[in-house]
PDB file of C-alpha atoms and ligand atoms in Angstrom:
ATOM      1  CA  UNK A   1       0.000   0.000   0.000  1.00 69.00           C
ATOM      2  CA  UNK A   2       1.102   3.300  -0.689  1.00 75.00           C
ATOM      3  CA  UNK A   3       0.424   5.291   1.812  1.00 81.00           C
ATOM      4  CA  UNK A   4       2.510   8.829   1.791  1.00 80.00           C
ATOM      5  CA  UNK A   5       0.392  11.646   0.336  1.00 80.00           C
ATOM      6  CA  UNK A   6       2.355  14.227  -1.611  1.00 81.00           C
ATOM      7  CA  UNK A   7       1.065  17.744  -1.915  1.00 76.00           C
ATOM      8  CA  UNK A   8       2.044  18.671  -5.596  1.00 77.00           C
ATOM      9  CA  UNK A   9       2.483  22.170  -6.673  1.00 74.00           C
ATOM     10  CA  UNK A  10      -0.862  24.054  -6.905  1.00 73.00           C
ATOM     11  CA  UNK A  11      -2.987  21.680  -4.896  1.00 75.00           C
ATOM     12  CA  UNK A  12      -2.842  23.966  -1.563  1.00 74.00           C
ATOM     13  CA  UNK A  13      -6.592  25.135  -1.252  1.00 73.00           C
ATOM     14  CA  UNK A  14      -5.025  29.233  -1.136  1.00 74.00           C
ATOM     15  CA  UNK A  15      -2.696  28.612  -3.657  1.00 73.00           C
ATOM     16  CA  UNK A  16      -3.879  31.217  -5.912  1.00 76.00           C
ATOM     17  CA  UNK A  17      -4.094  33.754  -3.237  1.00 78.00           C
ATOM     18  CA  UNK A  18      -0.651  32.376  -1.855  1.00 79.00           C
ATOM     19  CA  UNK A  19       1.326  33.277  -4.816  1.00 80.00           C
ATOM     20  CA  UNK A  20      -0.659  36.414  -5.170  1.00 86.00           C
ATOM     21  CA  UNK A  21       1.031  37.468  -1.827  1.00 87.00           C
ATOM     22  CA  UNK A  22       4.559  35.744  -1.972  1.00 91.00           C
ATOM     23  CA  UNK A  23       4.823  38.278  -5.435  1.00 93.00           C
ATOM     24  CA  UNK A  24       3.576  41.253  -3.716  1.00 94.00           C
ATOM     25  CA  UNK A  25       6.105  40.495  -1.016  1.00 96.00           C
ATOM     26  CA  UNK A  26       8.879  40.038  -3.614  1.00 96.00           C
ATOM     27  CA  UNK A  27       8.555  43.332  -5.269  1.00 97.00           C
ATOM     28  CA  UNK A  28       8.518  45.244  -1.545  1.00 97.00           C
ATOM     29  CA  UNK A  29      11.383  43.383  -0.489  1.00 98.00           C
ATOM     30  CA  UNK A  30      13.185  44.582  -3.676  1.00 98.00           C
ATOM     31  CA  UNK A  31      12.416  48.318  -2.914  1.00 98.00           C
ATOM     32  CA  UNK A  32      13.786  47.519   0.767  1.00 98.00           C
ATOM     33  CA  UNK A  33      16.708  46.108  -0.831  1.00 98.00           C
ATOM     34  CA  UNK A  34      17.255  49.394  -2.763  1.00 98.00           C
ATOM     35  CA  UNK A  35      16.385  51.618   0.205  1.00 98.00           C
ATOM     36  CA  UNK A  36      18.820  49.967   2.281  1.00 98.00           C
ATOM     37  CA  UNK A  37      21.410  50.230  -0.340  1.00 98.00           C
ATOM     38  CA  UNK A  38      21.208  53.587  -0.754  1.00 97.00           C
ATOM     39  CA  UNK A  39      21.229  54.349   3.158  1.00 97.00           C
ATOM     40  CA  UNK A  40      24.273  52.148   2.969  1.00 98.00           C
ATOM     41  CA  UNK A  41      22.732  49.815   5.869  1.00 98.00           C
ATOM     42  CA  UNK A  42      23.751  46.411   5.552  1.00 98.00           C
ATOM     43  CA  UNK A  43      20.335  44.329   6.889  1.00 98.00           C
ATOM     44  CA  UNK A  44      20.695  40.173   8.045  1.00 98.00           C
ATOM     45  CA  UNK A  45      17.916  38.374   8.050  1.00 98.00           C
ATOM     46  CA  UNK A  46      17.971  36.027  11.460  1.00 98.00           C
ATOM     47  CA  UNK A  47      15.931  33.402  11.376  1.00 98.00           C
ATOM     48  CA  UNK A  48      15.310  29.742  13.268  1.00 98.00           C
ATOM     49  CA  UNK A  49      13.222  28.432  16.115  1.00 97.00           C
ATOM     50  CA  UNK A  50      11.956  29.961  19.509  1.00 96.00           C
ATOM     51  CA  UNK A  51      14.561  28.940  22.074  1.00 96.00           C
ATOM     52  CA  UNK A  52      17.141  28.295  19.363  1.00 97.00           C
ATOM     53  CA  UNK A  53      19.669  31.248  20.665  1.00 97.00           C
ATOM     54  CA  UNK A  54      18.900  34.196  17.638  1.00 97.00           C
ATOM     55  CA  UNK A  55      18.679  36.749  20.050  1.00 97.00           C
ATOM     56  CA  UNK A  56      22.056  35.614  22.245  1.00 97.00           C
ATOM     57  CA  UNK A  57      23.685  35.286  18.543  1.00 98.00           C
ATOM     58  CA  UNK A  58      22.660  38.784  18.037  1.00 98.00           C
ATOM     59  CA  UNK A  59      23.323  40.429  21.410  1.00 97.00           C
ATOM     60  CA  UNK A  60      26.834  38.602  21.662  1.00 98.00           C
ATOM     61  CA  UNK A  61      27.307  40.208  18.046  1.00 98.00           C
ATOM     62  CA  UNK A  62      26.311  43.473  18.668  1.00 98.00           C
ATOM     63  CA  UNK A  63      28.904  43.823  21.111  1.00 97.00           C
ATOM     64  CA  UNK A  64      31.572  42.522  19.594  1.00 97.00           C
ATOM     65  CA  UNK A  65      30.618  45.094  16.759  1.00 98.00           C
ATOM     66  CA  UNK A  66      29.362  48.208  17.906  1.00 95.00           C
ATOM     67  CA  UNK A  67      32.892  50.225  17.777  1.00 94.00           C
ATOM     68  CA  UNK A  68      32.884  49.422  14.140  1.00 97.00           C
ATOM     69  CA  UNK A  69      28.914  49.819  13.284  1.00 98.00           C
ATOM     70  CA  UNK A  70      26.327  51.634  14.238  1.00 98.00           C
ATOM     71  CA  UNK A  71      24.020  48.886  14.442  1.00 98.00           C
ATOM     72  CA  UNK A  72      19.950  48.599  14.941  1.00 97.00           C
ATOM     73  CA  UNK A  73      18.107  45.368  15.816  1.00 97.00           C
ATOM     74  CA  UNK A  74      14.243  44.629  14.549  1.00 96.00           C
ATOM     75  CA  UNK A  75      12.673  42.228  16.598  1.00 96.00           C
ATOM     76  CA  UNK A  76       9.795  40.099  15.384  1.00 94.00           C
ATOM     77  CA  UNK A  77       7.792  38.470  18.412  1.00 92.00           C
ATOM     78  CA  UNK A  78       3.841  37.938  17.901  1.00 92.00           C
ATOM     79  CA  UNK A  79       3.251  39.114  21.448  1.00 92.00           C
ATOM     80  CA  UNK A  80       5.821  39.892  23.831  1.00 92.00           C
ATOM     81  CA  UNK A  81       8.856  42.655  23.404  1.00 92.00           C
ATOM     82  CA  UNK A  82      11.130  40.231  25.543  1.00 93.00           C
ATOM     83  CA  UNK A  83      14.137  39.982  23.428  1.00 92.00           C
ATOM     84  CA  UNK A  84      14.021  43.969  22.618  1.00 92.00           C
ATOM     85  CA  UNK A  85      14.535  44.485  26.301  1.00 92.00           C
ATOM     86  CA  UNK A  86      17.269  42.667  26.432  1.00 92.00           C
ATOM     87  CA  UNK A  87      18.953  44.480  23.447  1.00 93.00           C
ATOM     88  CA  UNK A  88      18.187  48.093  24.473  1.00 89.00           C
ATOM     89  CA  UNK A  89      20.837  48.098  27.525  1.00 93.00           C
ATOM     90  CA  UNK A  90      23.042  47.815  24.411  1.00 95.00           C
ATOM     91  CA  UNK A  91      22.815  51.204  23.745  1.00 92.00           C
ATOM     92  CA  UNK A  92      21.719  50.117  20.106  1.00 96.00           C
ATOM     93  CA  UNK A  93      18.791  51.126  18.331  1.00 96.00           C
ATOM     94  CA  UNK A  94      15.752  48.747  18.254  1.00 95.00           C
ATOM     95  CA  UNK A  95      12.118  48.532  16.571  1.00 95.00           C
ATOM     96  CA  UNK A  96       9.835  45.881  17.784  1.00 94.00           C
ATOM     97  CA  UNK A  97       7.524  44.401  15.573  1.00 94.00           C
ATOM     98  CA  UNK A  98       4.861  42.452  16.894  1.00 93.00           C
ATOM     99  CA  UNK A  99       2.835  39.998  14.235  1.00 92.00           C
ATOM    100  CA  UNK A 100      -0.015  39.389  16.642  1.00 92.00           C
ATOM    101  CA  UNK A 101      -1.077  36.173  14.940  1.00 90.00           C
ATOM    102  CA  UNK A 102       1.345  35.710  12.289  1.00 90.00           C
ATOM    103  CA  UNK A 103       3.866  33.497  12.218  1.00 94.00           C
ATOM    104  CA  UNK A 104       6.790  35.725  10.191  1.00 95.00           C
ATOM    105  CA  UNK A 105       7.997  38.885   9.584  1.00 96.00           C
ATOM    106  CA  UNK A 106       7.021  40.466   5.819  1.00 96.00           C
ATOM    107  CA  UNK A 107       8.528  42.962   3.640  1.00 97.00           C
ATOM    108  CA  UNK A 108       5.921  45.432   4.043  1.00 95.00           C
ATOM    109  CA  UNK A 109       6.200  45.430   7.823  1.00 95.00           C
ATOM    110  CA  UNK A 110      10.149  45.728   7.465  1.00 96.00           C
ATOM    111  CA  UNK A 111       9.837  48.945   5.080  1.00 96.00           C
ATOM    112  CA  UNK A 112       7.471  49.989   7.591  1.00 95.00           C
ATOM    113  CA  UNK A 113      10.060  49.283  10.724  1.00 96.00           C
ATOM    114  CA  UNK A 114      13.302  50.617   8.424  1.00 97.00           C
ATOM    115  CA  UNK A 115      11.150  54.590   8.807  1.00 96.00           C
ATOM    116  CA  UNK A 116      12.192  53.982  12.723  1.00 95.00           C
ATOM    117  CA  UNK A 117      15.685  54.143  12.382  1.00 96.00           C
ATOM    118  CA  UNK A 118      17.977  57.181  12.629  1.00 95.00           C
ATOM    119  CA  UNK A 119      21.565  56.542  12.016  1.00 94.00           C
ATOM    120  CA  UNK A 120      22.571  52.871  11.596  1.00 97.00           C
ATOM    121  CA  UNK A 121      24.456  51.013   8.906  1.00 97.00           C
ATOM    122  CA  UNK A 122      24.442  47.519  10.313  1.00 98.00           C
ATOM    123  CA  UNK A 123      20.520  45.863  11.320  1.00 98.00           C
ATOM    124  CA  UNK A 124      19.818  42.848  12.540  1.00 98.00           C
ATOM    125  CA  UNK A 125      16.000  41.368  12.077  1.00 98.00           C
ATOM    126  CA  UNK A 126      15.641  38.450  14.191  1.00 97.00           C
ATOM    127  CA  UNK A 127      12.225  36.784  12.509  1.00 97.00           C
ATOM    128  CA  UNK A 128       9.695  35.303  14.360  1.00 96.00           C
ATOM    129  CA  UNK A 129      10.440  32.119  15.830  1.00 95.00           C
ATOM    130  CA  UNK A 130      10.104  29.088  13.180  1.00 94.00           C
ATOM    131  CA  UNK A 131      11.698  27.450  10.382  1.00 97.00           C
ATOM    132  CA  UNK A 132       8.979  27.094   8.017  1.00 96.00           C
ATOM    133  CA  UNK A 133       7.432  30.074   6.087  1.00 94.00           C
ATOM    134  CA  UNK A 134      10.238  32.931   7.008  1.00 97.00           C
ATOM    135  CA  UNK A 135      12.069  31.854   3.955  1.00 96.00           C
ATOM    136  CA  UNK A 136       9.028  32.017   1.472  1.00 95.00           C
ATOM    137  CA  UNK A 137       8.894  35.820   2.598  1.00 96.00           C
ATOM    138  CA  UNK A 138      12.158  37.684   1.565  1.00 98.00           C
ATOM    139  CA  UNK A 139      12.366  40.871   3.772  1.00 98.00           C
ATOM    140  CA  UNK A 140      14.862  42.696   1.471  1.00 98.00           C
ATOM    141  CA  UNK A 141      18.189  41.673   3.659  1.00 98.00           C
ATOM    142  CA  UNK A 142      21.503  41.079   2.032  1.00 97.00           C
ATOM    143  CA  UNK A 143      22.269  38.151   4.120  1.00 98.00           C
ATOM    144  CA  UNK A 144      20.000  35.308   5.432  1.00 98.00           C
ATOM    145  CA  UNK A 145      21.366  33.013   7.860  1.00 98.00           C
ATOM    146  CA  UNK A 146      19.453  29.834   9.955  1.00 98.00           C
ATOM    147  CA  UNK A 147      20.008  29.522  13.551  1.00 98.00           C
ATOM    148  CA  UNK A 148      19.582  25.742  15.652  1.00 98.00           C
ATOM    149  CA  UNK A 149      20.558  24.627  18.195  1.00 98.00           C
ATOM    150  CA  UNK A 150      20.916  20.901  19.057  1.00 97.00           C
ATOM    151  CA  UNK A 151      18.571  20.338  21.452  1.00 96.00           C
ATOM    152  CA  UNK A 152      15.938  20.467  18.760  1.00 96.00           C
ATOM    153  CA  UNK A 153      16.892  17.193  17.191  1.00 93.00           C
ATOM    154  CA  UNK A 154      19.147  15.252  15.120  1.00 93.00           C
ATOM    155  CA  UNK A 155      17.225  15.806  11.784  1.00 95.00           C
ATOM    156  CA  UNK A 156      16.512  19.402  11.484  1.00 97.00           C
ATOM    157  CA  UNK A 157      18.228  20.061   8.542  1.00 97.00           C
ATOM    158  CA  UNK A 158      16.443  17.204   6.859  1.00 98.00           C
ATOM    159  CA  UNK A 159      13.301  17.971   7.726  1.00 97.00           C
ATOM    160  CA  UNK A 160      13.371  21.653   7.315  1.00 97.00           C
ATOM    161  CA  UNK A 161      15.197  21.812   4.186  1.00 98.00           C
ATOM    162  CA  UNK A 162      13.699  25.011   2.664  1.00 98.00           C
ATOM    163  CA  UNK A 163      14.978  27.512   4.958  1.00 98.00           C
ATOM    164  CA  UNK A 164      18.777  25.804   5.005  1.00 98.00           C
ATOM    165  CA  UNK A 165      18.649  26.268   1.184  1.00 98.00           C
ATOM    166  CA  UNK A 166      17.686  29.494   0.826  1.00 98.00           C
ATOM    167  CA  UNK A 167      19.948  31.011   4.155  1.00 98.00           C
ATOM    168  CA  UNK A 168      23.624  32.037   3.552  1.00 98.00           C
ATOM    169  CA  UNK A 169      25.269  30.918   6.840  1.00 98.00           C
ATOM    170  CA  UNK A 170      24.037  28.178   9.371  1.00 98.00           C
ATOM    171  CA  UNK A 171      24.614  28.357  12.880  1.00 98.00           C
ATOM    172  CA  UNK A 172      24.793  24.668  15.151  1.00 98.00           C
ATOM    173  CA  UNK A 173      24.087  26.295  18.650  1.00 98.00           C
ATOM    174  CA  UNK A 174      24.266  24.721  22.044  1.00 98.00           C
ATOM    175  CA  UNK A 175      26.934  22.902  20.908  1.00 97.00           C
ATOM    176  CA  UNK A 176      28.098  22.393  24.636  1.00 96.00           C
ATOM    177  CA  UNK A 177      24.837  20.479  24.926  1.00 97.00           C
ATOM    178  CA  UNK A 178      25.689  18.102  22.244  1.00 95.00           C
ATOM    179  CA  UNK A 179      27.018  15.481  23.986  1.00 94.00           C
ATOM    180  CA  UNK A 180      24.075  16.078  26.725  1.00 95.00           C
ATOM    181  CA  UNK A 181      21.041  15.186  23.796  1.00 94.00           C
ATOM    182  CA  UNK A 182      23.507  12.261  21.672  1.00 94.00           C
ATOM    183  CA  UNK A 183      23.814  14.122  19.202  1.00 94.00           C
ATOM    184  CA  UNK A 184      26.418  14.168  16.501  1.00 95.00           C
ATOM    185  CA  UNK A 185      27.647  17.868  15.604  1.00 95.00           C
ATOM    186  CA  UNK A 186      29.532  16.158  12.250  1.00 96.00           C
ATOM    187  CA  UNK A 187      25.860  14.807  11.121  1.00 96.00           C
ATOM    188  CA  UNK A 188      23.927  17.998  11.313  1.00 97.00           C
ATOM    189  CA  UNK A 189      26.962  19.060   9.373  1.00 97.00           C
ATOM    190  CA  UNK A 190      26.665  16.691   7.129  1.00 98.00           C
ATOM    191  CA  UNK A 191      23.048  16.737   6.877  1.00 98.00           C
ATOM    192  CA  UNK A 192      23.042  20.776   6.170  1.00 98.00           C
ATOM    193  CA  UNK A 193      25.330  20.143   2.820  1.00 98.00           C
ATOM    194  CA  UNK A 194      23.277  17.182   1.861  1.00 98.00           C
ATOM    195  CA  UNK A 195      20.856  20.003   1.460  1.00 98.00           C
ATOM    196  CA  UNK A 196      22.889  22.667   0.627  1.00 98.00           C
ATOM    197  CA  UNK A 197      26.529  21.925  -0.712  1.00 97.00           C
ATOM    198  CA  UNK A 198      29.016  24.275   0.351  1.00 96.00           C
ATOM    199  CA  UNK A 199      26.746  25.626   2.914  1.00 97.00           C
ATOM    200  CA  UNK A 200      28.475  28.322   5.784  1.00 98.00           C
ATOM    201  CA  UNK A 201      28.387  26.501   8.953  1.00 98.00           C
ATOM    202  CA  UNK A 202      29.609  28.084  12.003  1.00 98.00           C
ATOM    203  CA  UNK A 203      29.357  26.061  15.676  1.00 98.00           C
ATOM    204  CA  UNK A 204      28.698  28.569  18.387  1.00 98.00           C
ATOM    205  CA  UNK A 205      27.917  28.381  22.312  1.00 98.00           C
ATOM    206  CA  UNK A 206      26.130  31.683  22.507  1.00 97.00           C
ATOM    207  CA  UNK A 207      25.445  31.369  26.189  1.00 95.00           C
ATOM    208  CA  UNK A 208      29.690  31.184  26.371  1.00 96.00           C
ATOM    209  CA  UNK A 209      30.380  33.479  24.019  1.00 96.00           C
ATOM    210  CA  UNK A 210      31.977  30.799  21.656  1.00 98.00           C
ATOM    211  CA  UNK A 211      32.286  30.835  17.898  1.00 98.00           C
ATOM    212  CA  UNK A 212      30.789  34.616  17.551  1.00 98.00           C
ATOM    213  CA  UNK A 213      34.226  35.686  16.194  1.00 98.00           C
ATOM    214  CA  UNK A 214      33.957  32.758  13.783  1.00 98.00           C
ATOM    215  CA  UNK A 215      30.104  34.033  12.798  1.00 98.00           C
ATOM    216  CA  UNK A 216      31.042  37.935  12.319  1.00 98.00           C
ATOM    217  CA  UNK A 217      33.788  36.209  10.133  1.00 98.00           C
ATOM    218  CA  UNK A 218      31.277  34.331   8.595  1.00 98.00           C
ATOM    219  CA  UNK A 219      29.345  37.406   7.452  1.00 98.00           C
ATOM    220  CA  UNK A 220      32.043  39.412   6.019  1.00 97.00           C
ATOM    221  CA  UNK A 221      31.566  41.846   8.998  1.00 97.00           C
TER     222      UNK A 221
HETATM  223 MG1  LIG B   1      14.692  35.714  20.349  1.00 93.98          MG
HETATM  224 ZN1  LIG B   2       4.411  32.372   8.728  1.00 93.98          ZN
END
């Protein structure tokens, strides 16, 4: 019996509505793209689950950076504005964008968020927490890069293959806890360039402050 059901292209009950959007969303991003190139701001797009260390990544980053940039953060939350309170004893400048129900961020809201900023030429937009539909909605960033950590499981990359090809740089995180959860750092590698050959791949330990140097490397920063 064969019992896998595939869902072919153009079977999903919105699908006209779907691409309708995804276009709309394409041509935004590409005047964000231009905006930001012309303000000189170089934007990453930081994406990957709740809990798997984006806004550690970001805040261990930003301090590392902030003699050489000056750098804003957008963070995309449905609710809460936890992770912008962490940032703002930074001393950076931040816009929180809050989805309510939806489950990334859009270009529309970016361009929208990108009016807030004064004087920065290095942003950070941590999306919304999830590995799924982020990567269908180009926000206008140079750079898109995948953050996990291993305690979410031996076969992320497998399973989640979409947002691995279409990121620049991956980031293994929690790689302390790796030996904690049995799992094999060299597999996920292995996994992420059975998706994507030649992939970026950086292990960090946020929490530690491990690897950041090798990220910021990683991003031509
Ligand atoms: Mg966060
Ligand atoms: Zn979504």
């Amino acid at each position: 019996m064969d019992d896998i059901i595939e869902i072919g292209e153009g079977e999903h009950l919105d699908i006209e509505l779907e691409l309708d959007f995804l276009k709309e969303n394409e041509r935004l991003a590409r005047e964000n793209r231009d905006y930001l190139k012309e303000k000189g701001i170089k934007a990453i797009d930081v994406m990957g689950s709740v809990g798997s260390g984006k806004t550690t990544l970001i805040e261990n980053m930003v301090k590392k950076l902030k003699g050489k940039y000056r750098i804003g953060v957008i963070a995309g939350d449905l609710t809460t504005t936890i992770d912008r309170d962490r940032l703002a004893p930074l001393d950076i400048e931040t816009v929180q964008v809050n989805t309510g129900k939806e489950c990334h961020l859009d270009a529309r809201v970016i361009r929208k968020a990108l009016q807030k900023f004064e004087d920065v030429d290095l942003l950070f937009i941590e999306n919304v927490g999830n590995l799924i539909c982020p990567i269908d909605f180009p926000l206008g960033a140079e750079t898109r890069m995948v953050v996990i950590s291993v305690t979410e499981g031996a076969y992320t990359p497998l399973k989640h293959p979409y947002i691995f090809l279409g990121s620049d740089l991956a980031i293994i995180n929690k790689i302390d806890l790796a030996q904690a959860v049995e799992i094999s750092m060299d597999s996920i590698e292995k996994d992420i360039r059975k998706v994507k050959p030649g992939m970026k791949i950086v292990r960090t330990n946020c929490k530690r402050g491990e690897g950041i140097k090798e990220a910021i490397e990683a991003l031509d920063l």
